[in-house]
């Protein structure tokens, strides 16, 4: 292995450590607790080393968002692959989405609530974000209904799920009715 390859590998490992540490700290204490000073202390590198990877917290949030979008796409695809039939797949997608949001609140916020400097719904949208949307579209396109653009239907279904996730987490919707909300969402929106 050349010196350059070793340096590149070490740099990538440091970057993974920064992102993992930011994610862990955010999940434990919230995003307000994630500062470059705290991260530098936790990973035992100086702040200049941290800044050599990320220009600041915004880029770190973006990196966590991209990692989370990849994980969410995997979770949604796994859940829908195990379901039999369009309705069951739509329900499995909804359940996997809400489970991801509940299990990873700081990551979910990084993807959908916070400014990570990422472009959404544009040509320059990063691949992991496009793939997360594609994971939804792959399943929901089959239940959009005649004459309804699958992408538009997916956006509306996703917006509904996002509303359920954020309103439940904030205590504005009682969690005991989540399953009924999902049943209603699938039964009323999905054409199966």
Coordinates of N, CA and C in Angstrom, one line a residue:
X1 N 0.8 -1.2 0.0 CA 0.0 0.0 0.0 C 0.9 1.2 0.0
X2 N 0.6 2.2 -0.9 CA 1.4 3.4 -0.9 C 1.1 4.3 0.2
X3 N 1.9 5.3 0.4 CA 1.7 6.3 1.5 C 0.4 7.1 1.2
X4 N 0.2 7.4 -0.1 CA -1.0 8.1 -0.5 C -2.3 7.3 -0.2
X5 N -2.2 6.0 -0.5 CA -3.4 5.2 -0.2 C -3.7 5.1 1.3
X6 N -2.6 5.0 2.1 CA -2.8 4.9 3.5 C -3.4 6.2 4.1
X7 N -2.9 7.4 3.6 CA -3.4 8.7 4.0 C -4.9 8.8 3.6
X8 N -5.2 8.4 2.4 CA -6.6 8.5 2.0 C -7.5 7.6 2.9
X9 N -7.0 6.4 3.2 CA -7.8 5.5 4.1 C -8.0 6.1 5.5
X10 N -6.9 6.7 6.0 CA -7.0 7.3 7.3 C -7.9 8.5 7.3
X11 N -7.9 9.2 6.2 CA -8.8 10.4 6.1 C -10.3 9.9 6.1
X12 N -10.5 8.9 5.3 CA -11.9 8.3 5.2 C -12.3 7.8 6.6
X13 N -11.4 7.2 7.3 CA -11.7 6.6 8.7 C -12.1 7.8 9.6
X14 N -11.3 8.9 9.6 CA -11.5 10.0 10.4 C -12.9 10.6 10.1
X15 N -13.2 10.7 8.8 CA -14.5 11.3 8.4 C -15.6 10.4 8.9
X16 N -15.5 9.1 8.8 CA -16.6 8.2 9.3 C -16.7 8.4 10.8
X17 N -15.6 8.5 11.5 CA -15.6 8.7 13.0 C -16.3 10.0 13.3
X18 N -16.0 11.1 12.6 CA -16.7 12.4 12.9 C -18.2 12.3 12.7
X19 N -18.6 11.6 11.6 CA -20.1 11.5 11.3 C -20.7 10.6 12.3
X20 N -20.1 9.5 12.7 CA -20.7 8.6 13.7 C -20.8 9.2 15.0
X21 N -19.8 10.0 15.4 CA -19.8 10.7 16.7 C -20.8 11.8 16.7
X22 N -21.0 12.5 15.6 CA -22.0 13.6 15.6 C -23.4 12.9 15.7
X23 N -23.5 11.9 15.0 CA -24.8 11.2 15.0 C -25.2 10.7 16.4
X24 N -24.2 10.1 17.0 CA -24.4 9.5 18.4 C -24.7 10.7 19.4
X25 N -24.0 11.7 19.3 CA -24.2 12.9 20.2 C -25.6 13.5 19.9
X26 N -26.0 13.6 18.7 CA -27.3 14.2 18.3 C -28.4 13.3 18.8
X27 N -28.2 12.0 18.7 CA -29.3 11.0 19.2 C -29.4 11.1 20.7
X28 N -28.3 11.3 21.4 CA -28.3 11.3 22.8 C -28.7 12.6 23.4
X29 N -28.3 13.7 22.8 CA -28.5 15.0 23.4 C -29.2 16.1 22.5
X30 N -29.4 15.7 21.3 CA -30.0 16.6 20.3 C -29.0 17.4 19.5
X31 N -29.4 17.9 18.4 CA -28.4 18.6 17.5 C -27.8 19.8 18.1
X32 N -28.5 20.5 19.1 CA -27.8 21.6 19.7 C -26.6 21.3 20.4
X33 N -26.5 20.0 20.9 CA -25.3 19.6 21.6 C -24.1 19.3 20.7
X34 N -24.4 19.2 19.4 CA -23.3 18.9 18.4 C -22.6 20.2 18.0
X35 N -21.4 20.3 18.5 CA -20.6 21.5 18.2 C -19.2 21.0 17.7
X36 N -18.5 21.8 17.0 CA -17.2 21.3 16.5 C -16.2 21.1 17.7
X37 N -16.4 21.9 18.7 CA -15.5 21.8 19.9 C -15.8 20.4 20.5
X38 N -17.0 20.1 20.8 CA -17.4 18.9 21.4 C -17.0 17.7 20.6
X39 N -17.2 17.8 19.3 CA -16.8 16.7 18.4 C -15.3 16.4 18.4
X40 N -14.6 17.5 18.4 CA -13.1 17.4 18.4 C -12.6 16.8 19.7
X41 N -13.3 17.1 20.8 CA -12.9 16.5 22.1 C -13.2 15.0 22.1
X42 N -14.4 14.7 21.6 CA -14.9 13.3 21.6 C -14.0 12.4 20.7
X43 N -13.6 12.9 19.6 CA -12.9 12.0 18.6 C -11.4 12.2 18.9
X44 N -11.0 13.0 19.8 CA -9.6 13.2 20.2 C -8.7 13.7 19.0
X45 N -9.3 14.6 18.3 CA -8.6 15.3 17.2 C -8.8 16.8 17.5
X46 N -7.9 17.6 16.9 CA -8.1 19.1 17.0 C -9.2 19.6 16.1
X47 N -9.7 20.8 16.5 CA -10.8 21.4 15.6 C -10.3 21.6 14.2
X48 N -9.0 22.0 14.0 CA -8.6 22.2 12.6 C -8.6 20.9 11.8
X49 N -8.4 19.7 12.5 CA -8.5 18.4 11.8 C -10.0 18.2 11.3
X50 N -10.9 18.5 12.3 CA -12.3 18.4 12.0 C -12.7 19.3 10.8
X51 N -12.2 20.6 10.8 CA -12.5 21.5 9.7 C -11.8 21.1 8.4
X52 N -10.8 20.3 8.5 CA -10.2 19.8 7.2 C -11.1 18.8 6.5
X53 N -12.1 18.3 7.2 CA -13.1 17.3 6.7 C -14.4 18.0 6.3
X54 N -14.9 18.9 7.2 CA -16.2 19.6 7.1 C -16.0 21.0 7.5
X55 N -16.6 21.9 6.7 CA -16.5 23.3 7.0 C -17.2 23.8 8.2
X56 N -18.1 22.9 8.7 CA -18.8 23.2 9.9 C -20.0 22.3 10.2
X57 N -20.8 22.6 11.1 CA -21.9 21.7 11.6 C -22.8 21.4 10.4
X58 N -23.1 22.4 9.6 CA -24.0 22.2 8.5 C -23.6 21.1 7.6
X59 N -22.4 21.0 7.3 CA -21.9 19.9 6.4 C -21.9 18.6 7.1
X60 N -21.7 18.6 8.4 CA -21.8 17.4 9.2 C -23.2 16.9 9.2
X61 N -24.2 17.8 9.4 CA -25.6 17.4 9.3 C -25.9 16.8 8.0
X62 N -25.4 17.4 6.9 CA -25.6 16.9 5.6 C -25.0 15.5 5.4
X63 N -23.8 15.2 6.0 CA -23.2 13.9 5.9 C -24.1 12.9 6.7
X64 N -24.6 13.3 7.8 CA -25.5 12.4 8.6 C -26.8 12.1 7.8
X65 N -27.3 13.2 7.1 CA -28.5 13.0 6.3 C -28.3 12.0 5.2
X66 N -27.2 12.1 4.5 CA -26.9 11.2 3.4 C -26.8 9.8 3.9
X67 N -26.1 9.6 5.0 CA -25.9 8.2 5.6 C -27.3 7.7 6.0
X68 N -28.1 8.6 6.6 CA -29.5 8.2 7.1 C -30.4 7.8 5.9
X69 N -30.3 8.6 4.8 CA -31.1 8.4 3.6 C -30.8 7.0 3.1
X70 N -29.6 6.6 3.0 CA -29.2 5.3 2.6 C -29.8 4.2 3.4
X71 N -29.7 4.4 4.7 CA -30.2 3.4 5.7 C -31.7 3.3 5.6
X72 N -32.4 4.5 5.4 CA -33.8 4.4 5.3 C -34.3 3.7 4.0
X73 N -33.6 3.9 2.9 CA -33.9 3.3 1.7 C -33.7 1.8 1.8
X74 N -32.7 1.3 2.5 CA -32.5 -0.1 2.7 C -33.6 -0.7 3.6
X75 N -34.0 0.0 4.6 CA -35.1 -0.4 5.5 C -36.4 -0.5 4.7
X76 N -36.7 0.5 3.9 CA -38.0 0.5 3.2 C -38.0 -0.7 2.2
X77 N -36.9 -0.8 1.5 CA -36.8 -1.9 0.5 C -36.9 -3.3 1.1
X78 N -36.3 -3.5 2.3 CA -36.4 -4.8 3.0 C -37.8 -5.0 3.4
X79 N -38.4 -4.0 3.9 CA -39.8 -4.2 4.4 C -40.8 -4.5 3.3
X80 N -40.6 -3.8 2.2 CA -41.6 -4.0 1.0 C -41.3 -5.3 0.3
X81 N -40.0 -5.7 0.3 CA -39.7 -7.0 -0.4 C -40.3 -8.2 0.3
X82 N -40.5 -8.1 1.6 CA -41.1 -9.2 2.4 C -42.6 -9.2 2.4
X83 N -43.2 -8.1 1.8 CA -44.7 -8.1 1.8 C -45.2 -8.7 0.6
X84 N -46.4 -9.2 0.7 CA -47.1 -9.8 -0.5 C -48.3 -9.0 -0.9
X85 N -48.2 -8.5 -2.1 CA -49.3 -7.7 -2.7 C -49.1 -6.2 -2.5
X86 N -49.7 -5.4 -3.4 CA -49.5 -4.0 -3.4 C -49.9 -3.3 -2.1
X87 N -51.1 -3.7 -1.6 CA -51.5 -3.1 -0.3 C -50.6 -3.4 0.8
X88 N -50.2 -4.6 0.9 CA -49.3 -5.1 2.0 C -47.9 -4.3 1.8
X89 N -47.5 -4.1 0.6 CA -46.2 -3.4 0.4 C -46.4 -1.9 0.8
X90 N -47.5 -1.3 0.5 CA -47.7 0.1 0.8 C -47.7 0.2 2.4
X91 N -48.4 -0.7 3.0 CA -48.5 -0.7 4.5 C -47.1 -0.9 5.1
X92 N -46.4 -1.9 4.5 CA -45.0 -2.2 5.0 C -44.1 -1.0 4.9
X93 N -44.2 -0.3 3.7 CA -43.4 0.9 3.5 C -43.7 1.9 4.6
X94 N -45.0 2.2 4.8 CA -45.4 3.2 5.8 C -44.9 2.8 7.2
X95 N -45.0 1.5 7.5 CA -44.6 1.1 8.9 C -43.1 1.2 9.0
X96 N -42.3 0.8 7.9 CA -40.9 0.9 8.0 C -40.4 2.4 8.1
X97 N -41.1 3.3 7.3 CA -40.8 4.7 7.4 C -41.0 5.3 8.8
X98 N -42.1 5.0 9.4 CA -42.3 5.5 10.8 C -41.4 4.8 11.8
X99 N -41.1 3.6 11.6 CA -40.2 2.9 12.5 C -38.8 3.6 12.4
X100 N -38.4 3.9 11.2 CA -37.1 4.5 11.0 C -37.1 5.9 11.7
X101 N -38.1 6.7 11.5 CA -38.2 8.0 12.1 C -38.2 7.9 13.6
X102 N -38.9 6.9 14.2 CA -38.9 6.8 15.6 C -37.6 6.3 16.2
X103 N -37.0 5.4 15.5 CA -35.7 4.8 16.0 C -34.5 5.7 15.8
X104 N -34.6 6.6 14.9 CA -33.5 7.5 14.6 C -33.9 9.0 14.5
X105 N -34.4 9.5 15.6 CA -35.0 10.9 15.5 C -34.0 11.9 15.1
X106 N -32.7 11.9 15.5 CA -31.8 12.9 15.1 C -31.4 12.7 13.6
X107 N -31.3 11.5 13.2 CA -31.0 11.3 11.8 C -32.1 11.7 10.9
X108 N -33.3 11.4 11.4 CA -34.5 11.8 10.6 C -34.6 13.3 10.5
X109 N -34.3 14.0 11.6 CA -34.2 15.5 11.6 C -33.1 16.0 10.6
X110 N -32.0 15.3 10.6 CA -30.9 15.7 9.7 C -31.4 15.6 8.2
X111 N -32.2 14.5 7.9 CA -32.6 14.3 6.5 C -33.7 15.3 6.2
X112 N -34.7 15.5 7.1 CA -35.9 16.2 6.7 C -36.2 17.5 7.4
X113 N -35.5 17.8 8.4 CA -35.8 19.0 9.2 C -34.7 20.1 9.2
X114 N -33.5 19.7 9.2 CA -32.4 20.6 9.4 C -31.7 21.0 8.1
X115 N -31.0 22.1 8.1 CA -30.3 22.5 6.9 C -28.9 21.9 6.9
X116 N -28.8 20.9 6.1 CA -27.5 20.2 5.9 C -26.8 20.7 4.6
X117 N -27.3 21.7 4.0 CA -26.7 22.2 2.8 C -27.0 21.3 1.5
X118 N -28.0 20.5 1.6 CA -28.2 19.6 0.5 C -29.4 20.0 -0.4
X119 N -29.3 19.8 -1.6 CA -30.3 20.1 -2.6 C -31.4 19.0 -2.6
X120 N -32.6 19.3 -2.5 CA -33.7 18.3 -2.6 C -34.5 18.6 -3.8
X121 N -35.0 17.5 -4.5 CA -35.9 17.6 -5.6 C -35.3 18.5 -6.7
X122 N -34.0 18.3 -7.0 CA -33.3 19.1 -8.0 C -32.4 18.2 -8.7
X123 N -31.9 18.6 -9.9 CA -30.9 17.8 -10.6 C -29.7 17.5 -9.8
X124 N -29.2 18.4 -9.0 CA -28.0 18.2 -8.2 C -28.3 17.6 -6.8
X125 N -29.5 17.1 -6.6 CA -29.7 16.3 -5.4 C -28.8 15.1 -5.3
X126 N -28.1 15.0 -4.1 CA -27.2 13.8 -4.0 C -27.9 12.5 -4.2
X127 N -27.1 11.5 -4.7 CA -27.6 10.2 -5.0 C -28.3 9.5 -3.8
X128 N -27.8 9.5 -2.6 CA -28.6 8.9 -1.5 C -30.0 9.4 -1.3
X129 N -30.1 10.7 -1.5 CA -31.5 11.3 -1.3 C -32.4 10.9 -2.4
X130 N -31.9 10.9 -3.6 CA -32.6 10.4 -4.8 C -33.0 8.9 -4.6
X131 N -32.1 8.1 -4.1 CA -32.3 6.7 -3.9 C -33.4 6.5 -2.8
X132 N -33.4 7.3 -1.8 CA -34.4 7.2 -0.7 C -35.8 7.4 -1.3
X133 N -35.9 8.5 -2.1 CA -37.2 8.7 -2.8 C -37.5 7.6 -3.7
X134 N -36.6 7.1 -4.5 CA -36.8 6.0 -5.4 C -37.3 4.7 -4.6
X135 N -36.8 4.5 -3.4 CA -37.3 3.4 -2.6 C -38.8 3.5 -2.3
X136 N -39.2 4.7 -2.1 CA -40.6 5.0 -1.9 C -41.4 4.8 -3.2
X137 N -40.9 5.4 -4.2 CA -41.6 5.4 -5.5 C -41.7 4.0 -6.1
X138 N -40.7 3.1 -5.9 CA -40.8 1.7 -6.4 C -42.0 1.0 -5.9
X139 N -42.3 1.3 -4.7 CA -43.5 0.6 -4.1 C -44.8 1.4 -4.4
X140 N -44.7 2.7 -4.2 CA -46.0 3.5 -4.3 C -46.4 3.7 -5.7
X141 N -45.5 3.6 -6.6 CA -45.9 3.8 -8.0 C -47.0 2.8 -8.5
X142 N -46.9 1.6 -7.9 CA -47.9 0.6 -8.3 C -49.3 0.8 -7.7
X143 N -49.4 1.7 -6.7 CA -50.7 2.0 -6.1 C -51.2 3.4 -6.3
X144 N -50.6 4.1 -7.2 CA -50.9 5.5 -7.4 C -52.3 5.7 -8.0
X145 N -52.7 4.8 -8.8 CA -54.0 4.9 -9.4 C -53.9 5.4 -10.9
X146 N -54.9 5.1 -11.6 CA -54.9 5.5 -13.1 C -55.0 7.0 -13.2
X147 N -54.1 7.5 -14.1 CA -54.1 8.9 -14.4 C -53.3 9.7 -13.4
X148 N -52.8 9.1 -12.4 CA -52.0 9.9 -11.3 C -50.6 9.6 -11.5
X149 N -49.8 10.7 -11.6 CA -48.3 10.6 -11.8 C -47.8 9.9 -10.5
X150 N -47.0 8.8 -10.7 CA -46.5 8.0 -9.6 C -45.6 8.9 -8.7
X151 N -44.8 9.8 -9.3 CA -44.0 10.7 -8.5 C -44.8 11.6 -7.6
X152 N -45.8 12.2 -8.2 CA -46.7 13.1 -7.4 C -47.4 12.3 -6.3
X153 N -47.9 11.1 -6.6 CA -48.5 10.3 -5.6 C -47.6 10.0 -4.5
X154 N -46.3 9.7 -4.8 CA -45.3 9.3 -3.8 C -45.0 10.5 -2.9
X155 N -45.0 11.7 -3.5 CA -44.8 12.9 -2.7 C -45.9 13.2 -1.7
X156 N -47.1 12.9 -2.1 CA -48.3 13.1 -1.2 C -48.3 12.1 -0.1
X157 N -48.0 10.9 -0.5 CA -48.0 9.8 0.5 C -46.8 10.0 1.5
X158 N -45.7 10.4 1.0 CA -44.5 10.7 1.8 C -44.8 11.9 2.8
X159 N -45.4 12.9 2.2 CA -45.8 14.1 3.1 C -46.7 13.7 4.2
X160 N -47.6 12.8 3.9 CA -48.6 12.3 4.9 C -47.8 11.5 6.0
X161 N -46.9 10.6 5.6 CA -46.1 9.9 6.5 C -45.2 10.8 7.4
X162 N -44.6 11.8 6.7 CA -43.8 12.8 7.5 C -44.6 13.5 8.5
X163 N -45.8 13.9 8.1 CA -46.7 14.5 9.1 C -47.1 13.6 10.3
X164 N -47.4 12.4 10.0 CA -47.6 11.5 11.1 C -46.4 11.3 12.0
X165 N -45.2 11.2 11.4 CA -44.0 11.0 12.1 C -43.7 12.2 13.0
X166 N -43.7 13.4 12.5 CA -43.4 14.6 13.2 C -44.4 15.0 14.2
X167 N -45.7 14.8 13.9 CA -46.7 15.2 14.8 C -46.8 14.2 16.0
X168 N -46.6 13.0 15.7 CA -46.6 12.0 16.8 C -45.4 12.2 17.7
X169 N -44.3 12.4 17.2 CA -43.1 12.7 18.0 C -43.2 13.9 18.8
X170 N -43.8 14.9 18.3 CA -44.0 16.2 19.1 C -45.1 16.1 20.1
X171 N -45.8 15.0 20.1 CA -46.9 14.9 21.1 C -48.2 15.5 20.6
X172 N -48.3 15.9 19.4 CA -49.5 16.5 18.9 C -50.5 15.5 18.4
X173 N -50.0 14.3 18.1 CA -50.9 13.2 17.8 C -50.6 12.1 18.8
X174 N -51.7 11.5 19.3 CA -51.4 10.4 20.3 C -50.9 9.1 19.5
X175 N -49.8 8.5 20.0 CA -49.3 7.4 19.3 C -50.2 6.1 19.3
X176 N -51.1 6.1 20.2 CA -52.0 4.9 20.2 C -52.8 4.7 19.0
X177 N -52.9 5.8 18.2 CA -53.7 5.7 16.9 C -52.9 5.6 15.7
X178 N -51.6 5.3 15.8 CA -50.7 5.3 14.7 C -51.1 4.2 13.7
X179 N -51.4 3.0 14.1 CA -51.8 2.0 13.2 C -53.1 2.3 12.4
X180 N -54.0 2.9 13.1 CA -55.3 3.3 12.4 C -55.0 4.4 11.4
X181 N -54.1 5.3 11.7 CA -53.7 6.3 10.7 C -53.1 5.7 9.5
X182 N -52.2 4.7 9.7 CA -51.6 4.0 8.6 C -52.6 3.2 7.8
X183 N -53.5 2.6 8.4 CA -54.6 1.8 7.7 C -55.4 2.8 6.9
X184 N -55.7 3.9 7.4 CA -56.5 4.9 6.7 C -55.7 5.5 5.5
X185 N -54.5 5.8 5.8 CA -53.6 6.3 4.7 C -53.5 5.4 3.5
X186 N -53.3 4.1 3.8 CA -53.2 3.1 2.8 C -54.5 2.9 2.1
X187 N -55.6 2.7 2.9 CA -56.9 2.4 2.3 C -57.4 3.6 1.5
X188 N -57.2 4.8 1.9 CA -57.8 5.9 1.2 C -56.9 6.4 0.0
X189 N -55.6 6.3 0.2 CA -54.8 6.9 -0.9 C -54.3 5.8 -1.9
X190 N -54.0 4.7 -1.5 CA -53.5 3.6 -2.3 C -54.6 2.9 -3.1
X191 N -54.5 2.8 -4.4 CA -55.4 2.1 -5.2 C -54.9 0.7 -5.4
X192 N -55.5 -0.3 -4.7 CA -55.1 -1.7 -4.7 C -56.2 -2.6 -5.2

